[in-house]
Amino acid sequence: MMLVIDVTKGMQTQSAECLVIGQIACQKMVVVLNKIDLLPEGKRQSAIEKMTKKMQKTLENTKFCGCPIVAVAAKPGGPEAPESENPLGVSELIEVLKSQAYLPSRDPSGHFLMAVDHCFSIKGQGTVMTGTILSGSVSLGDNVEIPALKVIKKVKSMQMFHTPVTYAMQGDRVGICVTQFDPKLLERGLICTPESLHTIHAAIISLKKIQYFRGALQTKAKFHITVGHETVMGRVMFFSPAPADFNEEIKENVFDFEKDYLYQEEYLSKDSNSENKENDQAGEVQLPKQQWALLEFEKPVTCPKLCLVIGSKLDTDIHANTCRLAFHGVLLQGMEDKNYTETFLPKLKVYKLKHKEGQVERVMDDYSVIGRSLFKKETNIQIFVGLKVKLSTGEDGIIDGGFGQSGKFKIRIPDGLKPDTKMLLTVASKKKSKAGKGDTAKEDESSKNDSAQPVTISLLFKRYVFDTQKKMIQS
């Protein structure tokens, strides 16, 4: 890529965004300092040197550290200047570009896919689509599909740099002519081997946050999602490996539907304030090696698998000097079915950890207690029967059923209550009943002086986000 900078202004917000996109999408870069004709001749050289140093400093911590920086005036005197004005520094720039050029490896195998950037008609010929072949190859007479329109056309003729050709492959710039197609229907987009591309309503992506984006990436937030030439609005839901698998190596570019994943309220990063921070001895925040998101598009997109995805907040004020690009990732799995919420999402095992707390009301006998405050009055306690709970005094219990009408419930303690627990609970309930006999002021006082901590009940379970039955699962 060439990053063009106005030498009189330096890095602007949009230049910085271009640099971020470059880091995601490119391996090599040349910086072009433009408009040097606007610098007074006496101070020109020192101003160029100063800006070059500034740019080198900016690029220090990027993959483009040490890249060439060339000063030019592409159109001395600006748009109004006569055509006779010769550009400054452009021949040097061409030499730098030649020195940076390399022969990439090209592969003609696989499905044909081309990014179209112009579409126009030629009288008596047909409609020409020009663009770059991203993968595969194409020959005269082949059928190609315009997947966004679900239209298939035959390749009538092809040209590369004004020369007719019968074959073109990955990396070539080519114009493809077809007949009986209205060029107004396609300005930019993709054409491909028929039925090789899919139109999707949602996708699972692996992603990384862009470090310059300020603020958290929150589940349920809407972002502008750029895939290929298209940008559509999409809602995100973030998830990570289960905490036990945070350090496990993740296979690149595949998604494992057999595994369990933990739902996240936001993308986990060093500055995120999520409850899922597991601090180790050094007080370091444990972060998973990989995180994912479910993207739900507001309108379907047509794209190849494993394509680059960029999420942005393009409605942010462009003058606000903040990076609008939020995350980038790889599309691992698309969902073609319009009813993907019923047909596809239940396969995605993302769970939430639920934690409810209540208190022991009183002892019934050595093997059972009555609990309260864990459920609302209207909760159907039947669905919780059989779930394991833990008392703050250490005993394990099992929910046995409701007790009365006010949301209280019975807990069976298979190994029996410890003598200490029993004593604690008996003392607490005696105090309560004593206080109950006096007036309310006394009751308040008695609970203040009550050194006996109430015995709490913890209920922990997992619930899968897309489980239609909303089952509660305990390990």
Short mmCIF file of C-alpha atoms in Angstrom, two decimals:
data_model
loop_
_atom_site.label_atom_id
_atom_site.label_comp_id
_atom_site.label_asym_id
_atom_site.label_seq_id
_atom_site.Cartn_x
_atom_site.Cartn_y
_atom_site.Cartn_z
CA MET A 1 0.00 0.00 0.00
CA MET A 2 0.95 3.63 -0.42
CA LEU A 3 0.01 5.84 2.51
CA VAL A 4 -0.26 9.40 1.19
CA ILE A 5 0.32 12.15 3.79
CA ASP A 6 -0.11 15.90 3.31
CA VAL A 7 3.39 17.11 4.27
CA THR A 8 1.94 20.36 5.68
CA LYS A 9 -0.47 18.54 8.02
CA GLY A 10 1.13 15.19 8.91
CA MET A 11 -0.89 12.23 10.22
CA GLN A 12 -4.64 12.94 10.24
CA THR A 13 -7.36 10.77 11.84
CA GLN A 14 -8.16 9.13 8.50
CA SER A 15 -4.45 8.51 7.74
CA ALA A 16 -4.24 6.67 11.06
CA GLU A 17 -7.30 4.57 10.15
CA CYS A 18 -5.69 3.74 6.77
CA LEU A 19 -2.58 2.65 8.64
CA VAL A 20 -4.70 0.36 10.88
CA ILE A 21 -6.38 -1.22 7.81
CA GLY A 22 -2.93 -1.58 6.21
CA GLN A 23 -1.65 -3.48 9.25
CA ILE A 24 -4.59 -5.88 8.95
CA ALA A 25 -4.56 -6.33 5.16
CA CYS A 26 -1.03 -5.60 3.81
CA GLN A 27 2.53 -6.81 4.26
CA LYS A 28 4.42 -3.90 2.67
CA MET A 29 3.98 -0.14 2.65
CA VAL A 30 5.54 3.00 1.16
CA VAL A 31 4.80 6.40 2.76
CA VAL A 32 4.36 9.26 0.28
CA LEU A 33 4.73 12.81 1.65
CA ASN A 34 2.72 14.86 -0.85
CA LYS A 35 2.31 18.62 -1.59
CA ILE A 36 5.98 19.52 -0.97
CA ASP A 37 5.46 22.43 -3.44
CA LEU A 38 3.52 24.17 -0.64
CA LEU A 39 6.69 24.39 1.49
CA PRO A 40 8.86 27.51 0.92
CA GLU A 41 11.92 26.47 -1.07
CA GLY A 42 14.44 27.68 1.52
CA LYS A 43 12.87 25.60 4.31
CA ARG A 44 11.62 22.71 2.15
CA GLN A 45 14.40 20.21 2.83
CA SER A 46 14.39 20.68 6.61
CA ALA A 47 10.56 20.48 6.73
CA ILE A 48 10.64 17.20 4.73
CA GLU A 49 13.32 15.79 7.06
CA LYS A 50 11.31 16.80 10.13
CA MET A 51 8.13 15.15 8.81
CA THR A 52 10.10 12.02 7.74
CA LYS A 53 11.46 11.66 11.31
CA LYS A 54 7.95 12.14 12.70
CA MET A 55 6.56 9.43 10.42
CA GLN A 56 9.41 7.03 11.32
CA LYS A 57 8.53 7.53 15.00
CA THR A 58 4.80 6.89 14.27
CA LEU A 59 5.61 3.64 12.44
CA GLU A 60 8.07 2.40 15.08
CA ASN A 61 5.63 0.01 16.78
CA THR A 62 3.89 -1.19 13.60
CA LYS A 63 4.79 -3.95 11.12
CA PHE A 64 5.88 -1.15 8.71
CA CYS A 65 8.75 0.03 10.91
CA GLY A 66 11.60 1.25 8.69
CA CYS A 67 9.52 1.38 5.47
CA PRO A 68 10.55 3.79 2.65
CA ILE A 69 9.33 7.41 2.88
CA VAL A 70 9.31 9.44 -0.36
CA ALA A 71 8.57 13.18 -0.76
CA VAL A 72 6.62 14.30 -3.87
CA ALA A 73 4.38 16.98 -5.32
CA ALA A 74 1.97 15.06 -7.52
CA LYS A 75 0.46 18.27 -8.98
CA PRO A 76 2.61 21.33 -8.20
CA GLY A 77 0.45 24.43 -7.89
CA GLY A 78 -2.68 22.38 -7.19
CA PRO A 79 -5.64 21.57 -9.47
CA GLU A 80 -5.65 25.03 -11.08
CA ALA A 81 -1.99 24.86 -12.24
CA PRO A 82 -1.26 24.46 -15.98
CA GLU A 83 -0.62 20.93 -17.28
CA SER A 84 2.94 21.91 -18.23
CA GLU A 85 3.97 21.82 -14.54
CA ASN A 86 6.03 18.66 -13.99
CA PRO A 87 5.40 16.57 -10.87
CA LEU A 88 8.22 16.52 -8.29
CA GLY A 89 9.67 13.29 -6.92
CA VAL A 90 7.30 10.95 -8.81
CA SER A 91 10.09 9.27 -10.82
CA GLU A 92 11.91 8.57 -7.51
CA LEU A 93 8.66 7.12 -6.13
CA ILE A 94 8.38 4.82 -9.16
CA GLU A 95 11.93 3.57 -8.54
CA VAL A 96 11.08 2.86 -4.86
CA LEU A 97 7.92 0.98 -5.90
CA LYS A 98 9.96 -1.10 -8.36
CA SER A 99 12.49 -1.95 -5.63
CA GLN A 100 9.66 -2.99 -3.28
CA ALA A 101 7.84 -5.11 -5.88
CA TYR A 102 7.99 -8.91 -5.66
CA LEU A 103 6.49 -11.86 -7.48
CA PRO A 104 3.76 -13.40 -5.33
CA SER A 105 2.96 -17.09 -5.68
CA ARG A 106 -0.28 -17.58 -7.66
CA ASP A 107 -2.59 -20.57 -7.58
CA PRO A 108 -5.08 -21.18 -10.44
CA SER A 109 -6.85 -24.08 -8.65
CA GLY A 110 -10.11 -23.85 -6.72
CA HIS A 111 -13.26 -21.85 -7.39
CA PHE A 112 -13.08 -18.71 -9.52
CA LEU A 113 -13.69 -15.54 -7.50
CA MET A 114 -13.26 -11.98 -8.74
CA ALA A 115 -13.75 -8.61 -7.04
CA VAL A 116 -15.45 -6.30 -9.53
CA ASP A 117 -14.76 -2.58 -9.17
CA HIS A 118 -16.29 -1.21 -12.44
CA CYS A 119 -19.21 -2.24 -14.58
CA PHE A 120 -20.12 -0.49 -17.84
CA SER A 121 -21.63 -1.27 -21.24
CA ILE A 122 -19.91 -1.08 -24.65
CA LYS A 123 -22.28 -0.54 -27.55
CA GLY A 124 -22.54 -3.62 -29.76
CA GLN A 125 -20.38 -5.70 -27.39
CA GLY A 126 -22.22 -6.16 -24.09
CA THR A 127 -21.48 -5.36 -20.46
CA VAL A 128 -17.90 -5.34 -19.16
CA MET A 129 -16.98 -6.07 -15.54
CA THR A 130 -13.42 -5.14 -14.59
CA GLY A 131 -11.65 -6.24 -11.45
CA THR A 132 -9.04 -8.44 -9.77
CA ILE A 133 -9.21 -12.24 -9.66
CA LEU A 134 -8.93 -13.23 -5.99
CA SER A 135 -8.83 -17.00 -6.50
CA GLY A 136 -9.04 -19.69 -9.18
CA SER A 137 -9.10 -19.01 -12.92
CA VAL A 138 -11.52 -18.23 -15.76
CA SER A 139 -11.60 -19.13 -19.47
CA LEU A 140 -13.58 -17.94 -22.47
CA GLY A 141 -17.03 -19.59 -22.58
CA ASP A 142 -17.13 -20.28 -18.79
CA ASN A 143 -20.31 -19.58 -16.86
CA VAL A 144 -19.92 -17.07 -14.04
CA GLU A 145 -22.42 -16.14 -11.34
CA ILE A 146 -23.21 -12.69 -9.96
CA PRO A 147 -24.26 -14.13 -6.57
CA ALA A 148 -25.78 -10.95 -5.11
CA LEU A 149 -28.32 -10.99 -7.99
CA LYS A 150 -28.47 -14.79 -8.40
CA VAL A 151 -27.69 -14.32 -12.13
CA ILE A 152 -25.50 -16.64 -14.26
CA LYS A 153 -23.82 -15.35 -17.45
CA LYS A 154 -21.43 -16.77 -20.07
CA VAL A 155 -18.00 -15.15 -20.59
CA LYS A 156 -18.15 -13.79 -24.16
CA SER A 157 -14.70 -12.13 -24.31
CA MET A 158 -11.89 -11.02 -21.98
CA GLN A 159 -9.18 -8.36 -22.06
CA MET A 160 -6.09 -7.67 -19.98
CA PHE A 161 -4.58 -4.20 -20.46
CA HIS A 162 -6.39 -3.77 -23.83
CA THR A 163 -5.18 -7.15 -25.09
CA PRO A 164 -7.73 -9.92 -25.79
CA VAL A 165 -7.05 -13.11 -23.75
CA THR A 166 -8.71 -16.53 -23.48
CA TYR A 167 -7.59 -17.29 -19.90
CA ALA A 168 -6.91 -15.39 -16.66
CA MET A 169 -5.99 -16.53 -13.12
CA GLN A 170 -5.56 -15.43 -9.49
CA GLY A 171 -3.89 -12.02 -9.27
CA ASP A 172 -4.75 -10.89 -12.83
CA ARG A 173 -6.56 -7.64 -13.56
CA VAL A 174 -9.12 -8.46 -16.23
CA GLY A 175 -12.19 -7.14 -18.01
CA ILE A 176 -14.88 -9.78 -18.60
CA CYS A 177 -17.59 -9.13 -21.19
CA VAL A 178 -21.06 -10.71 -20.87
CA THR A 179 -24.28 -10.03 -22.79
CA GLN A 180 -27.79 -9.01 -21.79
CA PHE A 181 -26.84 -7.67 -18.38
CA ASP A 182 -27.72 -4.17 -17.16
CA PRO A 183 -24.51 -2.53 -15.80
CA LYS A 184 -26.60 -0.36 -13.44
CA LEU A 185 -27.33 -3.50 -11.38
CA LEU A 186 -23.70 -3.95 -10.33
CA GLU A 187 -21.28 -1.20 -9.41
CA ARG A 188 -18.97 -3.20 -7.17
CA GLY A 189 -19.20 -6.73 -5.90
CA LEU A 190 -18.17 -10.31 -6.53
CA ILE A 191 -18.53 -12.74 -9.42
CA CYS A 192 -17.67 -16.41 -9.08
CA THR A 193 -18.00 -20.03 -10.19
CA PRO A 194 -21.78 -20.73 -10.06
CA GLU A 195 -23.01 -21.74 -6.58
CA SER A 196 -19.55 -21.42 -4.97
CA LEU A 197 -20.43 -18.41 -2.82
CA HIS A 198 -23.03 -18.31 -0.10
CA THR A 199 -25.36 -15.56 1.04
CA ILE A 200 -25.44 -15.54 4.82
CA HIS A 201 -27.63 -13.98 7.50
CA ALA A 202 -25.23 -14.54 10.41
CA ALA A 203 -21.69 -15.76 10.97
CA ILE A 204 -19.21 -16.97 13.57
CA ILE A 205 -15.90 -15.12 13.41
CA SER A 206 -12.63 -15.33 15.31
CA LEU A 207 -11.54 -11.80 16.19
CA LYS A 208 -9.06 -9.42 17.78
CA LYS A 209 -9.79 -5.96 19.14
CA ILE A 210 -7.98 -3.07 17.42
CA GLN A 211 -5.78 -1.61 20.16
CA TYR A 212 -6.46 2.04 19.21
CA PHE A 213 -10.23 1.68 19.61
CA ARG A 214 -11.30 3.42 22.80
CA GLY A 215 -13.98 1.84 24.91
CA ALA A 216 -15.28 -1.67 25.38
CA LEU A 217 -16.65 -4.00 22.71
CA GLN A 218 -19.98 -5.00 24.21
CA THR A 219 -22.28 -7.89 23.44
CA LYS A 220 -25.55 -6.78 21.79
CA ALA A 221 -23.81 -3.64 20.42
CA LYS A 222 -24.21 -2.78 16.74
CA PHE A 223 -21.20 -2.27 14.48
CA HIS A 224 -20.66 -1.54 10.80
CA ILE A 225 -19.38 -4.88 9.48
CA THR A 226 -17.21 -4.71 6.36
CA VAL A 227 -16.90 -7.93 4.34
CA GLY A 228 -15.34 -7.59 0.88
CA HIS A 229 -16.90 -4.54 -0.81
CA GLU A 230 -19.95 -4.55 1.45
CA THR A 231 -20.56 -2.78 4.73
CA VAL A 232 -23.72 -3.73 6.63
CA MET A 233 -24.94 -3.19 10.16
CA GLY A 234 -24.55 -6.19 12.43
CA ARG A 235 -25.12 -7.06 16.08
CA VAL A 236 -22.42 -8.96 17.98
CA MET A 237 -22.30 -11.50 20.79
CA PHE A 238 -18.85 -12.27 22.20
CA PHE A 239 -17.75 -15.60 23.65
CA SER A 240 -14.51 -17.22 24.76
CA PRO A 241 -13.24 -20.71 25.60
CA ALA A 242 -14.37 -22.07 28.99
CA PRO A 243 -11.92 -20.64 31.61
CA ALA A 244 -10.20 -24.03 32.02
CA ASP A 245 -9.25 -23.86 28.30
CA PHE A 246 -8.01 -20.24 28.26
CA ASN A 247 -4.43 -21.30 27.52
CA GLU A 248 -5.23 -24.09 25.11
CA GLU A 249 -3.82 -23.68 21.62
CA ILE A 250 -6.66 -23.00 19.17
CA LYS A 251 -6.51 -24.36 15.62
CA GLU A 252 -6.45 -21.52 13.14
CA ASN A 253 -9.37 -20.92 10.78
CA VAL A 254 -11.62 -23.69 12.10
CA PHE A 255 -14.44 -23.58 14.62
CA ASP A 256 -15.15 -26.58 16.85
CA PHE A 257 -18.89 -27.03 17.49
CA GLU A 258 -18.21 -29.90 19.93
CA LYS A 259 -16.68 -27.59 22.55
CA ASP A 260 -18.37 -25.53 25.25
CA TYR A 261 -17.86 -21.77 25.15
CA LEU A 262 -18.40 -19.11 27.80
CA TYR A 263 -20.71 -16.19 27.00
CA GLN A 264 -19.08 -12.79 27.57
CA GLU A 265 -20.84 -9.47 28.19
CA GLU A 266 -17.92 -7.88 26.34
CA TYR A 267 -14.71 -8.78 24.52
CA LEU A 268 -12.09 -9.61 27.15
CA SER A 269 -9.04 -7.36 27.01
CA LYS A 270 -6.55 -5.93 29.51
CA ASP A 271 -8.79 -2.94 30.12
CA SER A 272 -12.14 -4.78 30.20
CA ASN A 273 -13.99 -4.74 33.51
CA SER A 274 -15.58 -8.15 33.15
CA GLU A 275 -16.41 -10.37 36.13
CA ASN A 276 -14.61 -13.22 34.38
CA LYS A 277 -11.19 -11.91 35.30
CA GLU A 278 -9.27 -14.73 36.87
CA ASN A 279 -6.33 -13.13 38.64
CA ASP A 280 -3.29 -15.32 39.06
CA GLN A 281 -0.56 -14.80 41.67
CA ALA A 282 1.07 -11.89 39.86
CA GLY A 283 -2.26 -10.09 39.70
CA GLU A 284 -2.14 -10.44 35.92
CA VAL A 285 -5.44 -10.69 34.12
CA GLN A 286 -5.87 -14.08 32.48
CA LEU A 287 -7.00 -13.63 28.90
CA PRO A 288 -7.94 -16.40 26.46
CA LYS A 289 -5.68 -16.96 23.45
CA GLN A 290 -8.66 -16.65 21.11
CA GLN A 291 -12.14 -15.14 21.28
CA TRP A 292 -15.10 -15.33 18.94
CA ALA A 293 -18.25 -13.44 18.06
CA LEU A 294 -21.61 -14.32 16.60
CA LEU A 295 -22.44 -11.65 14.00
CA GLU A 296 -26.08 -11.17 13.03
CA PHE A 297 -26.45 -9.05 9.89
CA GLU A 298 -29.32 -6.61 9.32
CA LYS A 299 -29.29 -7.61 5.67
CA PRO A 300 -27.71 -10.76 4.19
CA VAL A 301 -24.16 -10.62 2.76
CA THR A 302 -22.52 -12.71 0.03
CA CYS A 303 -18.93 -13.66 0.80
CA PRO A 304 -16.38 -16.49 0.72
CA LYS A 305 -15.47 -18.44 3.87
CA LEU A 306 -12.35 -17.30 5.78
CA CYS A 307 -12.68 -13.77 4.39
CA LEU A 308 -11.45 -10.75 6.34
CA VAL A 309 -14.04 -8.98 8.51
CA ILE A 310 -13.63 -5.49 9.96
CA GLY A 311 -16.02 -4.06 12.57
CA SER A 312 -16.24 -0.26 12.95
CA LYS A 313 -18.29 2.51 14.48
CA LEU A 314 -18.57 4.67 11.36
CA ASP A 315 -21.19 6.92 12.94
CA THR A 316 -18.51 8.37 15.27
CA ASP A 317 -17.71 11.99 14.44
CA ILE A 318 -14.83 11.99 11.94
CA HIS A 319 -13.40 15.15 13.58
CA ALA A 320 -13.36 13.55 17.02
CA ASN A 321 -9.76 12.29 16.59
CA THR A 322 -10.60 8.72 17.64
CA CYS A 323 -10.15 5.44 15.82
CA ARG A 324 -13.50 4.25 14.47
CA LEU A 325 -12.21 0.75 13.62
CA ALA A 326 -13.05 -1.58 16.51
CA PHE A 327 -12.07 -5.16 15.62
CA HIS A 328 -10.92 -7.39 12.78
CA GLY A 329 -11.38 -11.10 12.29
CA VAL A 330 -11.83 -14.09 10.01
CA LEU A 331 -15.21 -15.46 8.96
CA LEU A 332 -15.20 -19.13 10.04
CA GLN A 333 -18.80 -20.21 9.55
CA GLY A 334 -21.70 -18.58 7.74
CA MET A 335 -25.40 -19.29 8.30
CA GLU A 336 -27.39 -19.38 5.07
CA ASP A 337 -30.76 -20.35 6.51
CA LYS A 338 -32.99 -17.36 7.20
CA ASN A 339 -34.32 -19.26 10.24
CA TYR A 340 -30.81 -19.87 11.57
CA THR A 341 -31.94 -19.06 15.14
CA GLU A 342 -34.00 -22.28 15.14
CA THR A 343 -31.99 -24.46 12.75
CA PHE A 344 -28.38 -23.51 13.43
CA LEU A 345 -27.83 -21.67 16.70
CA PRO A 346 -28.84 -24.56 19.02
CA LYS A 347 -25.65 -26.32 17.77
CA LEU A 348 -23.59 -23.47 19.21
CA LYS A 349 -22.77 -24.43 22.81
CA VAL A 350 -22.31 -21.04 24.44
CA TYR A 351 -23.26 -21.02 28.11
CA LYS A 352 -23.80 -18.46 30.85
CA LEU A 353 -22.78 -19.20 34.42
CA LYS A 354 -25.65 -18.49 36.80
CA HIS A 355 -25.07 -17.90 40.50
CA LYS A 356 -27.97 -17.51 42.93
CA GLU A 357 -27.64 -16.93 46.69
CA GLY A 358 -30.17 -17.49 49.48
CA GLN A 359 -30.18 -18.09 53.22
CA VAL A 360 -31.04 -20.92 55.56
CA GLU A 361 -34.27 -20.02 57.39
CA ARG A 362 -34.18 -22.84 59.95
CA VAL A 363 -33.28 -26.46 60.62
CA MET A 364 -35.93 -29.15 60.14
CA ASP A 365 -33.86 -32.11 61.30
CA ASP A 366 -30.26 -33.40 61.05
CA TYR A 367 -30.63 -34.04 57.34
CA SER A 368 -32.77 -31.13 56.12
CA VAL A 369 -33.14 -27.36 56.33
CA ILE A 370 -35.59 -24.77 55.01
CA GLY A 371 -34.13 -22.04 52.75
CA ARG A 372 -35.39 -18.64 51.59
CA SER A 373 -34.46 -15.67 49.32
CA LEU A 374 -33.10 -17.89 46.54
CA PHE A 375 -36.27 -17.75 44.44
CA LYS A 376 -39.01 -15.23 43.86
CA LYS A 377 -42.46 -16.01 45.21
CA GLU A 378 -43.77 -16.75 41.70
CA THR A 379 -40.86 -19.01 40.63
CA ASN A 380 -41.76 -22.59 39.76
CA ILE A 381 -39.43 -24.35 42.23
CA GLN A 382 -40.22 -27.76 40.65
CA ILE A 383 -37.75 -27.08 37.79
CA PHE A 384 -34.93 -26.63 40.34
CA VAL A 385 -35.64 -29.87 42.21
CA GLY A 386 -32.59 -32.16 42.24
CA LEU A 387 -30.04 -29.35 41.72
CA LYS A 388 -27.04 -29.29 44.04
CA VAL A 389 -26.42 -26.38 46.41
CA LYS A 390 -23.64 -25.56 48.89
CA LEU A 391 -24.04 -24.04 52.36
CA SER A 392 -21.53 -21.39 53.48
CA THR A 393 -20.67 -23.76 56.35
CA GLY A 394 -19.43 -26.33 53.84
CA GLU A 395 -22.26 -28.87 53.57
CA ASP A 396 -23.54 -30.06 50.18
CA GLY A 397 -27.28 -30.16 49.72
CA ILE A 398 -29.94 -30.99 47.14
CA ILE A 399 -33.09 -28.97 46.49
CA ASP A 400 -35.99 -31.21 47.50
CA GLY A 401 -39.01 -29.08 46.68
CA GLY A 402 -40.99 -25.99 47.62
CA PHE A 403 -42.12 -25.22 51.18
CA GLY A 404 -45.25 -23.14 51.63
CA GLN A 405 -46.36 -20.44 49.23
CA SER A 406 -43.73 -17.70 49.69
CA GLY A 407 -40.81 -19.07 47.65
CA LYS A 408 -39.26 -21.01 50.54
CA PHE A 409 -37.86 -24.46 49.82
CA LYS A 410 -36.57 -27.60 51.45
CA ILE A 411 -32.94 -28.75 51.14
CA ARG A 412 -31.84 -32.32 51.82
CA ILE A 413 -28.32 -32.65 53.29
CA PRO A 414 -27.27 -36.25 52.39
CA ASP A 415 -24.25 -36.29 54.74
CA GLY A 416 -26.10 -34.54 57.56
CA LEU A 417 -25.54 -31.13 59.17
CA LYS A 418 -22.32 -30.52 61.13
CA PRO A 419 -22.94 -30.01 64.86
CA ASP A 420 -21.49 -26.44 64.63
CA THR A 421 -23.87 -25.54 61.80
CA LYS A 422 -26.81 -26.90 63.74
CA MET A 423 -25.84 -24.87 66.80
CA LEU A 424 -25.36 -21.72 64.74
CA LEU A 425 -28.77 -22.08 63.13
CA THR A 426 -30.54 -22.94 66.40
CA VAL A 427 -29.03 -19.86 68.14
CA ALA A 428 -30.00 -17.62 65.21
CA SER A 429 -33.60 -18.85 65.10
CA LYS A 430 -33.99 -18.52 68.91
CA LYS A 431 -32.84 -14.90 68.76
CA LYS A 432 -35.30 -14.29 65.95
CA SER A 433 -38.23 -15.72 67.83
CA LYS A 434 -37.29 -13.74 70.97
CA ALA A 435 -37.07 -10.53 68.97
CA GLY A 436 -40.39 -11.38 67.35
CA LYS A 437 -42.10 -11.27 70.74
CA GLY A 438 -40.82 -7.76 71.56
CA ASP A 439 -41.41 -4.62 69.51
CA THR A 440 -39.78 -3.86 66.19
CA ALA A 441 -37.13 -1.56 67.64
CA LYS A 442 -35.86 -4.45 69.73
CA GLU A 443 -35.82 -6.69 66.68
CA ASP A 444 -33.52 -4.26 64.83
CA GLU A 445 -31.22 -4.09 67.81
CA SER A 446 -31.07 -7.84 68.17
CA SER A 447 -30.09 -8.31 64.53
CA LYS A 448 -27.38 -5.65 64.90
CA ASN A 449 -25.87 -7.40 67.91
CA ASP A 450 -26.28 -10.81 66.31
CA SER A 451 -22.68 -11.90 65.77
CA ALA A 452 -23.83 -15.15 64.22
CA GLN A 453 -23.45 -14.83 60.45
CA PRO A 454 -26.47 -16.12 58.54
CA VAL A 455 -25.77 -19.40 56.75
CA THR A 456 -25.96 -18.72 53.00
CA ILE A 457 -26.96 -21.12 50.24
CA SER A 458 -25.13 -21.01 46.87
CA LEU A 459 -26.67 -22.42 43.70
CA LEU A 460 -24.37 -22.58 40.66
CA PHE A 461 -25.41 -23.85 37.24
CA LYS A 462 -24.77 -23.43 33.52
CA ARG A 463 -27.43 -22.52 31.02
CA TYR A 464 -26.83 -22.69 27.27
CA VAL A 465 -27.82 -19.43 25.57
CA PHE A 466 -29.42 -21.11 22.54
CA ASP A 467 -30.99 -24.07 24.32
CA THR A 468 -34.70 -23.94 23.50
CA GLN A 469 -35.56 -25.91 26.67
CA LYS A 470 -33.47 -23.59 28.89
CA LYS A 471 -32.13 -26.59 30.83
CA MET A 472 -29.98 -25.97 33.91
CA ILE A 473 -26.77 -28.00 33.93
CA GLN A 474 -24.40 -28.69 36.79
CA SER A 475 -21.04 -30.42 36.45
#
